[in-house]
Amino acid sequence: MKSCLSQAADLCMLEMAIVYRKCFAEMGLLCQMREKFSTLCQLSIRKHLSTHGGQLRTFNTPLSGNDLPRCAGIASMMRLPVYKTADGLDACFVGVPLDSGTSNRSGARMGPRQIRAESVFIRPFNPTTGAAPFESLQVGDIGDVSFSIYNLPEAVKQIRKAYSEIVKNGCVPLTLGGDHTLSYPILQAIKDKYGPVCLIHIDAHSDTQDTMYGEQIAHGTPFRRAIEEGCLDCERSVQIGLRGTGYSIDDYKWVADQGIRVVLMEECWNKSLVPLMSEVNKKAGDRPVYISFDIDGLDPAYAPGTGTPEIAGLTTIQGLEIIRGCKGLNVKGADLVEVSPPYDPSGNTALLAANLLFELLCVVPGVKYHKT
């Protein structure tokens, strides 16, 4: 007869065997799941003949809701493949979850994550315009820029460095903000690569204050700094939708004195902006262009989830007209900023932002357009 100690040892070994068997079974299930997910990921790859020498290129395309439920999968922008760098990409989505430059309502740091979450509703084609960006461009999501959340000047330096890496090989960054401070270091990096750019700026505010609370870097100062550093081709730049109360009667005078065209919101009321964008497009010509879209440029009836809302703003339709009016321009980058999810529990502001980012992708040079 076995001793009590021996029986206990046998029982322990039996229990371990059961645990190991269960673990191996779970590992097998995990391998099956991983294989299935890998297969699903392959569905996000499509092949099309490129326009460069008729060579076959492989392009990413968003994972379809018919391939995997929209509530599932990796929460990248439009569920595109995720990359560590922009190498090999024609355009990329990149998040800058920054809101330490805000002056009142915070929450824009949550913007990139919420925009990505809502982007599952977007399909890869635009039947109205004929745009099919995933048939001609290699697009991916390269995640978020890492920066100090406690030191804003240092964060600006880190963002500039990150974007210098993104644009060095010609990739066009489409930025998910984040507060408007981030436009300053992005413009620095783009200027280093391409020289001064024509700015198309949609906003309720000019963001050209000299200082805020004595600080030169904040979400109300990015374009003042960019102008001072020669990042902008002011004579070919435009600000659209400016409105609301000001700190002085001459709030927009400094901007106009620099040569930037200021289109006040009152000039946009009750009209299509197609004629305006035709003028903007013609003036920019083939020069490098940067588009900065502050979600508060739209009326808060459409986009309540933002930090500094102003009444009587642009409609969603006018926002689309502005972006689509940039087709044919030499767009080198764009951002969609100031989405603050805590102020819109419905998620509709972030959904609108995700759609506008898709529209921005559709005006990147090289996008294939079908006849409609």
PDB file of N, CA and C in Angstrom, residues 118-186:
ATOM      1  N   GLU A 118     -15.022  54.929 -34.417  1.00  0.00           N
ATOM      2  CA  GLU A 118     -16.165  55.249 -35.278  1.00  0.00           C
ATOM      3  C   GLU A 118     -15.864  55.004 -36.752  1.00  0.00           C
ATOM      4  N   SER A 119     -14.587  54.887 -37.101  1.00  0.00           N
ATOM      5  CA  SER A 119     -14.215  54.733 -38.512  1.00  0.00           C
ATOM      6  C   SER A 119     -14.616  53.380 -39.094  1.00  0.00           C
ATOM      7  N   VAL A 120     -15.085  52.453 -38.247  1.00  0.00           N
ATOM      8  CA  VAL A 120     -15.515  51.147 -38.764  1.00  0.00           C
ATOM      9  C   VAL A 120     -16.732  51.280 -39.675  1.00  0.00           C
ATOM     10  N   PHE A 121     -17.423  52.417 -39.597  1.00  0.00           N
ATOM     11  CA  PHE A 121     -18.608  52.620 -40.430  1.00  0.00           C
ATOM     12  C   PHE A 121     -18.255  53.002 -41.871  1.00  0.00           C
ATOM     13  N   ILE A 122     -16.992  53.342 -42.121  1.00  0.00           N
ATOM     14  CA  ILE A 122     -16.610  53.876 -43.431  1.00  0.00           C
ATOM     15  C   ILE A 122     -16.223  52.746 -44.385  1.00  0.00           C
ATOM     16  N   ARG A 123     -16.752  52.820 -45.590  1.00  0.00           N
ATOM     17  CA  ARG A 123     -16.441  51.840 -46.630  1.00  0.00           C
ATOM     18  C   ARG A 123     -15.360  52.405 -47.555  1.00  0.00           C
ATOM     19  N   PRO A 124     -14.691  51.565 -48.339  1.00  0.00           N
ATOM     20  CA  PRO A 124     -13.480  52.014 -49.052  1.00  0.00           C
ATOM     21  C   PRO A 124     -13.695  52.836 -50.316  1.00  0.00           C
ATOM     22  N   PHE A 125     -14.934  52.943 -50.793  1.00  0.00           N
ATOM     23  CA  PHE A 125     -15.190  53.684 -52.030  1.00  0.00           C
ATOM     24  C   PHE A 125     -16.168  54.825 -51.779  1.00  0.00           C
ATOM     25  N   ASN A 126     -16.068  55.863 -52.613  1.00  0.00           N
ATOM     26  CA  ASN A 126     -17.039  56.949 -52.574  1.00  0.00           C
ATOM     27  C   ASN A 126     -17.771  56.971 -53.915  1.00  0.00           C
ATOM     28  N   PRO A 127     -18.943  56.344 -54.000  1.00  0.00           N
ATOM     29  CA  PRO A 127     -19.660  56.266 -55.275  1.00  0.00           C
ATOM     30  C   PRO A 127     -20.057  57.630 -55.832  1.00  0.00           C
ATOM     31  N   THR A 128     -20.185  58.634 -54.963  1.00  0.00           N
ATOM     32  CA  THR A 128     -20.592  59.966 -55.420  1.00  0.00           C
ATOM     33  C   THR A 128     -19.480  60.655 -56.192  1.00  0.00           C
ATOM     34  N   THR A 129     -18.279  60.639 -55.633  1.00  0.00           N
ATOM     35  CA  THR A 129     -17.148  61.323 -56.271  1.00  0.00           C
ATOM     36  C   THR A 129     -16.344  60.404 -57.182  1.00  0.00           C
ATOM     37  N   GLY A 130     -16.505  59.094 -56.990  1.00  0.00           N
ATOM     38  CA  GLY A 130     -15.727  58.133 -57.768  1.00  0.00           C
ATOM     39  C   GLY A 130     -14.379  57.804 -57.158  1.00  0.00           C
ATOM     40  N   ALA A 131     -14.096  58.354 -55.982  1.00  0.00           N
ATOM     41  CA  ALA A 131     -12.789  58.146 -55.358  1.00  0.00           C
ATOM     42  C   ALA A 131     -12.619  56.706 -54.877  1.00  0.00           C
ATOM     43  N   ALA A 132     -11.457  56.137 -55.200  1.00  0.00           N
ATOM     44  CA  ALA A 132     -11.111  54.782 -54.768  1.00  0.00           C
ATOM     45  C   ALA A 132      -9.660  54.788 -54.292  1.00  0.00           C
ATOM     46  N   PRO A 133      -9.396  55.408 -53.133  1.00  0.00           N
ATOM     47  CA  PRO A 133      -8.008  55.599 -52.699  1.00  0.00           C
ATOM     48  C   PRO A 133      -7.230  54.312 -52.486  1.00  0.00           C
ATOM     49  N   PHE A 134      -7.931  53.229 -52.136  1.00  0.00           N
ATOM     50  CA  PHE A 134      -7.222  51.991 -51.830  1.00  0.00           C
ATOM     51  C   PHE A 134      -6.922  51.162 -53.078  1.00  0.00           C
ATOM     52  N   GLU A 135      -7.277  51.695 -54.249  1.00  0.00           N
ATOM     53  CA  GLU A 135      -6.916  51.039 -55.502  1.00  0.00           C
ATOM     54  C   GLU A 135      -5.612  51.582 -56.074  1.00  0.00           C
ATOM     55  N   SER A 136      -5.105  52.672 -55.493  1.00  0.00           N
ATOM     56  CA  SER A 136      -3.902  53.278 -56.079  1.00  0.00           C
ATOM     57  C   SER A 136      -2.874  53.733 -55.054  1.00  0.00           C
ATOM     58  N   LEU A 137      -3.245  53.786 -53.787  1.00  0.00           N
ATOM     59  CA  LEU A 137      -2.313  54.218 -52.746  1.00  0.00           C
ATOM     60  C   LEU A 137      -2.127  53.122 -51.708  1.00  0.00           C
ATOM     61  N   GLN A 138      -0.911  53.009 -51.201  1.00  0.00           N
ATOM     62  CA  GLN A 138      -0.646  52.121 -50.076  1.00  0.00           C
ATOM     63  C   GLN A 138      -0.868  52.919 -48.795  1.00  0.00           C
ATOM     64  N   VAL A 139      -1.881  52.534 -48.047  1.00  0.00           N
ATOM     65  CA  VAL A 139      -2.299  53.295 -46.866  1.00  0.00           C
ATOM     66  C   VAL A 139      -2.288  52.388 -45.644  1.00  0.00           C
ATOM     67  N   GLY A 140      -1.836  52.915 -44.517  1.00  0.00           N
ATOM     68  CA  GLY A 140      -1.854  52.161 -43.275  1.00  0.00           C
ATOM     69  C   GLY A 140      -2.017  53.079 -42.082  1.00  0.00           C
ATOM     70  N   ASP A 141      -2.208  52.492 -40.931  1.00  0.00           N
ATOM     71  CA  ASP A 141      -2.305  53.229 -39.666  1.00  0.00           C
ATOM     72  C   ASP A 141      -1.005  52.983 -38.905  1.00  0.00           C
ATOM     73  N   ILE A 142      -0.269  54.047 -38.599  1.00  0.00           N
ATOM     74  CA  ILE A 142       1.017  53.868 -37.913  1.00  0.00           C
ATOM     75  C   ILE A 142       0.914  54.176 -36.416  1.00  0.00           C
ATOM     76  N   GLY A 143      -0.314  54.177 -35.900  1.00  0.00           N
ATOM     77  CA  GLY A 143      -0.488  54.361 -34.465  1.00  0.00           C
ATOM     78  C   GLY A 143      -0.368  55.809 -34.038  1.00  0.00           C
ATOM     79  N   ASP A 144       0.025  56.014 -32.787  1.00  0.00           N
ATOM     80  CA  ASP A 144       0.098  57.353 -32.205  1.00  0.00           C
ATOM     81  C   ASP A 144       1.535  57.779 -31.947  1.00  0.00           C
ATOM     82  N   VAL A 145       1.758  59.082 -32.059  1.00  0.00           N
ATOM     83  CA  VAL A 145       3.065  59.652 -31.722  1.00  0.00           C
ATOM     84  C   VAL A 145       3.234  59.628 -30.206  1.00  0.00           C
ATOM     85  N   SER A 146       4.419  59.269 -29.760  1.00  0.00           N
ATOM     86  CA  SER A 146       4.733  59.286 -28.329  1.00  0.00           C
ATOM     87  C   SER A 146       5.397  60.606 -27.969  1.00  0.00           C
ATOM     88  N   PHE A 147       4.905  61.240 -26.917  1.00  0.00           N
ATOM     89  CA  PHE A 147       5.441  62.549 -26.514  1.00  0.00           C
ATOM     90  C   PHE A 147       5.164  62.761 -25.029  1.00  0.00           C
ATOM     91  N   SER A 148       5.806  63.768 -24.470  1.00  0.00           N
ATOM     92  CA  SER A 148       5.610  64.096 -23.061  1.00  0.00           C
ATOM     93  C   SER A 148       4.250  64.751 -22.859  1.00  0.00           C
ATOM     94  N   ILE A 149       3.469  64.232 -21.926  1.00  0.00           N
ATOM     95  CA  ILE A 149       2.175  64.851 -21.627  1.00  0.00           C
ATOM     96  C   ILE A 149       2.299  65.897 -20.519  1.00  0.00           C
ATOM     97  N   TYR A 150       3.505  66.082 -19.991  1.00  0.00           N
ATOM     98  CA  TYR A 150       3.714  67.030 -18.896  1.00  0.00           C
ATOM     99  C   TYR A 150       4.514  68.260 -19.307  1.00  0.00           C
ATOM    100  N   ASN A 151       5.101  68.228 -20.511  1.00  0.00           N
ATOM    101  CA  ASN A 151       5.966  69.323 -20.950  1.00  0.00           C
ATOM    102  C   ASN A 151       5.611  69.655 -22.398  1.00  0.00           C
ATOM    103  N   LEU A 152       4.777  70.690 -22.595  1.00  0.00           N
ATOM    104  CA  LEU A 152       4.273  70.996 -23.928  1.00  0.00           C
ATOM    105  C   LEU A 152       5.375  71.398 -24.908  1.00  0.00           C
ATOM    106  N   PRO A 153       6.307  72.290 -24.549  1.00  0.00           N
ATOM    107  CA  PRO A 153       7.389  72.613 -25.494  1.00  0.00           C
ATOM    108  C   PRO A 153       8.193  71.381 -25.912  1.00  0.00           C
ATOM    109  N   GLU A 154       8.433  70.487 -24.970  1.00  0.00           N
ATOM    110  CA  GLU A 154       9.160  69.261 -25.299  1.00  0.00           C
ATOM    111  C   GLU A 154       8.313  68.362 -26.200  1.00  0.00           C
ATOM    112  N   ALA A 155       7.008  68.318 -25.942  1.00  0.00           N
ATOM    113  CA  ALA A 155       6.110  67.521 -26.782  1.00  0.00           C
ATOM    114  C   ALA A 155       6.136  68.005 -28.224  1.00  0.00           C
ATOM    115  N   VAL A 156       6.167  69.323 -28.405  1.00  0.00           N
ATOM    116  CA  VAL A 156       6.224  69.902 -29.748  1.00  0.00           C
ATOM    117  C   VAL A 156       7.488  69.443 -30.477  1.00  0.00           C
ATOM    118  N   LYS A 157       8.608  69.425 -29.784  1.00  0.00           N
ATOM    119  CA  LYS A 157       9.860  68.957 -30.386  1.00  0.00           C
ATOM    120  C   LYS A 157       9.757  67.486 -30.781  1.00  0.00           C
ATOM    121  N   GLN A 158       9.148  66.696 -29.917  1.00  0.00           N
ATOM    122  CA  GLN A 158       9.027  65.263 -30.184  1.00  0.00           C
ATOM    123  C   GLN A 158       8.096  64.988 -31.365  1.00  0.00           C
ATOM    124  N   ILE A 159       7.023  65.765 -31.460  1.00  0.00           N
ATOM    125  CA  ILE A 159       6.092  65.605 -32.585  1.00  0.00           C
ATOM    126  C   ILE A 159       6.775  65.984 -33.893  1.00  0.00           C
ATOM    127  N   ARG A 160       7.533  67.079 -33.869  1.00  0.00           N
ATOM    128  CA  ARG A 160       8.261  67.495 -35.078  1.00  0.00           C
ATOM    129  C   ARG A 160       9.217  66.396 -35.537  1.00  0.00           C
ATOM    130  N   LYS A 161       9.940  65.817 -34.609  1.00  0.00           N
ATOM    131  CA  LYS A 161      10.887  64.758 -34.945  1.00  0.00           C
ATOM    132  C   LYS A 161      10.165  63.557 -35.546  1.00  0.00           C
ATOM    133  N   ALA A 162       9.029  63.194 -34.952  1.00  0.00           N
ATOM    134  CA  ALA A 162       8.269  62.046 -35.453  1.00  0.00           C
ATOM    135  C   ALA A 162       7.778  62.287 -36.874  1.00  0.00           C
ATOM    136  N   TYR A 163       7.303  63.497 -37.141  1.00  0.00           N
ATOM    137  CA  TYR A 163       6.783  63.797 -38.480  1.00  0.00           C
ATOM    138  C   TYR A 163       7.895  63.958 -39.507  1.00  0.00           C
ATOM    139  N   SER A 164       9.052  64.354 -39.071  1.00  0.00           N
ATOM    140  CA  SER A 164      10.191  64.400 -39.991  1.00  0.00           C
ATOM    141  C   SER A 164      10.483  63.008 -40.536  1.00  0.00           C
ATOM    142  N   GLU A 165      10.336  62.000 -39.684  1.00  0.00           N
ATOM    143  CA  GLU A 165      10.529  60.618 -40.115  1.00  0.00           C
ATOM    144  C   GLU A 165       9.414  60.168 -41.049  1.00  0.00           C
ATOM    145  N   ILE A 166       8.187  60.621 -40.775  1.00  0.00           N
ATOM    146  CA  ILE A 166       7.044  60.210 -41.591  1.00  0.00           C
ATOM    147  C   ILE A 166       7.158  60.736 -43.014  1.00  0.00           C
ATOM    148  N   VAL A 167       7.522  62.022 -43.141  1.00  0.00           N
ATOM    149  CA  VAL A 167       7.484  62.661 -44.468  1.00  0.00           C
ATOM    150  C   VAL A 167       8.781  62.508 -45.260  1.00  0.00           C
ATOM    151  N   LYS A 168       9.821  61.962 -44.650  1.00  0.00           N
ATOM    152  CA  LYS A 168      11.132  61.960 -45.312  1.00  0.00           C
ATOM    153  C   LYS A 168      11.127  61.221 -46.640  1.00  0.00           C
ATOM    154  N   ASN A 169      10.277  60.178 -46.762  1.00  0.00           N
ATOM    155  CA  ASN A 169      10.215  59.412 -48.010  1.00  0.00           C
ATOM    156  C   ASN A 169       8.967  59.722 -48.828  1.00  0.00           C
ATOM    157  N   GLY A 170       8.292  60.825 -48.483  1.00  0.00           N
ATOM    158  CA  GLY A 170       7.152  61.258 -49.288  1.00  0.00           C
ATOM    159  C   GLY A 170       5.794  60.804 -48.818  1.00  0.00           C
ATOM    160  N   CYS A 171       5.712  60.106 -47.697  1.00  0.00           N
ATOM    161  CA  CYS A 171       4.413  59.686 -47.174  1.00  0.00           C
ATOM    162  C   CYS A 171       3.601  60.915 -46.756  1.00  0.00           C
ATOM    163  N   VAL A 172       2.304  60.898 -47.049  1.00  0.00           N
ATOM    164  CA  VAL A 172       1.408  61.999 -46.685  1.00  0.00           C
ATOM    165  C   VAL A 172       0.713  61.650 -45.370  1.00  0.00           C
ATOM    166  N   PRO A 173       1.003  62.383 -44.278  1.00  0.00           N
ATOM    167  CA  PRO A 173       0.374  62.086 -42.992  1.00  0.00           C
ATOM    168  C   PRO A 173      -1.011  62.707 -42.875  1.00  0.00           C
ATOM    169  N   LEU A 174      -1.969  61.899 -42.443  1.00  0.00           N
ATOM    170  CA  LEU A 174      -3.325  62.358 -42.150  1.00  0.00           C
ATOM    171  C   LEU A 174      -3.518  62.182 -40.650  1.00  0.00           C
ATOM    172  N   THR A 175      -3.573  63.301 -39.942  1.00  0.00           N
ATOM    173  CA  THR A 175      -3.445  63.285 -38.486  1.00  0.00           C
ATOM    174  C   THR A 175      -4.782  63.329 -37.775  1.00  0.00           C
ATOM    175  N   LEU A 176      -4.920  62.449 -36.775  1.00  0.00           N
ATOM    176  CA  LEU A 176      -6.075  62.431 -35.899  1.00  0.00           C
ATOM    177  C   LEU A 176      -5.691  63.163 -34.616  1.00  0.00           C
ATOM    178  N   GLY A 177      -6.327  64.323 -34.370  1.00  0.00           N
ATOM    179  CA  GLY A 177      -6.015  65.072 -33.155  1.00  0.00           C
ATOM    180  C   GLY A 177      -6.962  64.724 -32.032  1.00  0.00           C
ATOM    181  N   GLY A 178      -6.589  65.181 -30.839  1.00  0.00           N
ATOM    182  CA  GLY A 178      -5.549  66.096 -30.499  1.00  0.00           C
ATOM    183  C   GLY A 178      -5.978  67.546 -30.682  1.00  0.00           C
ATOM    184  N   ASP A 179      -5.386  68.430 -29.820  1.00  0.00           N
ATOM    185  CA  ASP A 179      -5.703  69.852 -29.942  1.00  0.00           C
ATOM    186  C   ASP A 179      -4.851  70.499 -31.029  1.00  0.00           C
ATOM    187  N   HIS A 180      -5.187  71.752 -31.362  1.00  0.00           N
ATOM    188  CA  HIS A 180      -4.608  72.386 -32.541  1.00  0.00           C
ATOM    189  C   HIS A 180      -3.141  72.768 -32.382  1.00  0.00           C
ATOM    190  N   THR A 181      -2.605  72.651 -31.188  1.00  0.00           N
ATOM    191  CA  THR A 181      -1.173  72.892 -31.002  1.00  0.00           C
ATOM    192  C   THR A 181      -0.353  72.033 -31.952  1.00  0.00           C
ATOM    193  N   LEU A 182      -0.830  70.828 -32.217  1.00  0.00           N
ATOM    194  CA  LEU A 182      -0.055  69.854 -32.986  1.00  0.00           C
ATOM    195  C   LEU A 182       0.241  70.302 -34.417  1.00  0.00           C
ATOM    196  N   SER A 183      -0.550  71.229 -34.955  1.00  0.00           N
ATOM    197  CA  SER A 183      -0.307  71.672 -36.335  1.00  0.00           C
ATOM    198  C   SER A 183       1.039  72.375 -36.477  1.00  0.00           C
ATOM    199  N   TYR A 184       1.464  73.042 -35.411  1.00  0.00           N
ATOM    200  CA  TYR A 184       2.727  73.790 -35.454  1.00  0.00           C
ATOM    201  C   TYR A 184       3.930  72.884 -35.723  1.00  0.00           C
ATOM    202  N   PRO A 185       4.169  71.842 -34.916  1.00  0.00           N
ATOM    203  CA  PRO A 185       5.334  70.997 -35.207  1.00  0.00           C
ATOM    204  C   PRO A 185       5.201  70.208 -36.508  1.00  0.00           C
ATOM    205  N   ILE A 186       3.969  69.874 -36.901  1.00  0.00           N
ATOM    206  CA  ILE A 186       3.792  69.176 -38.176  1.00  0.00           C
ATOM    207  C   ILE A 186       4.200  70.085 -39.327  1.00  0.00           C
TER     208      ILE A 186
END
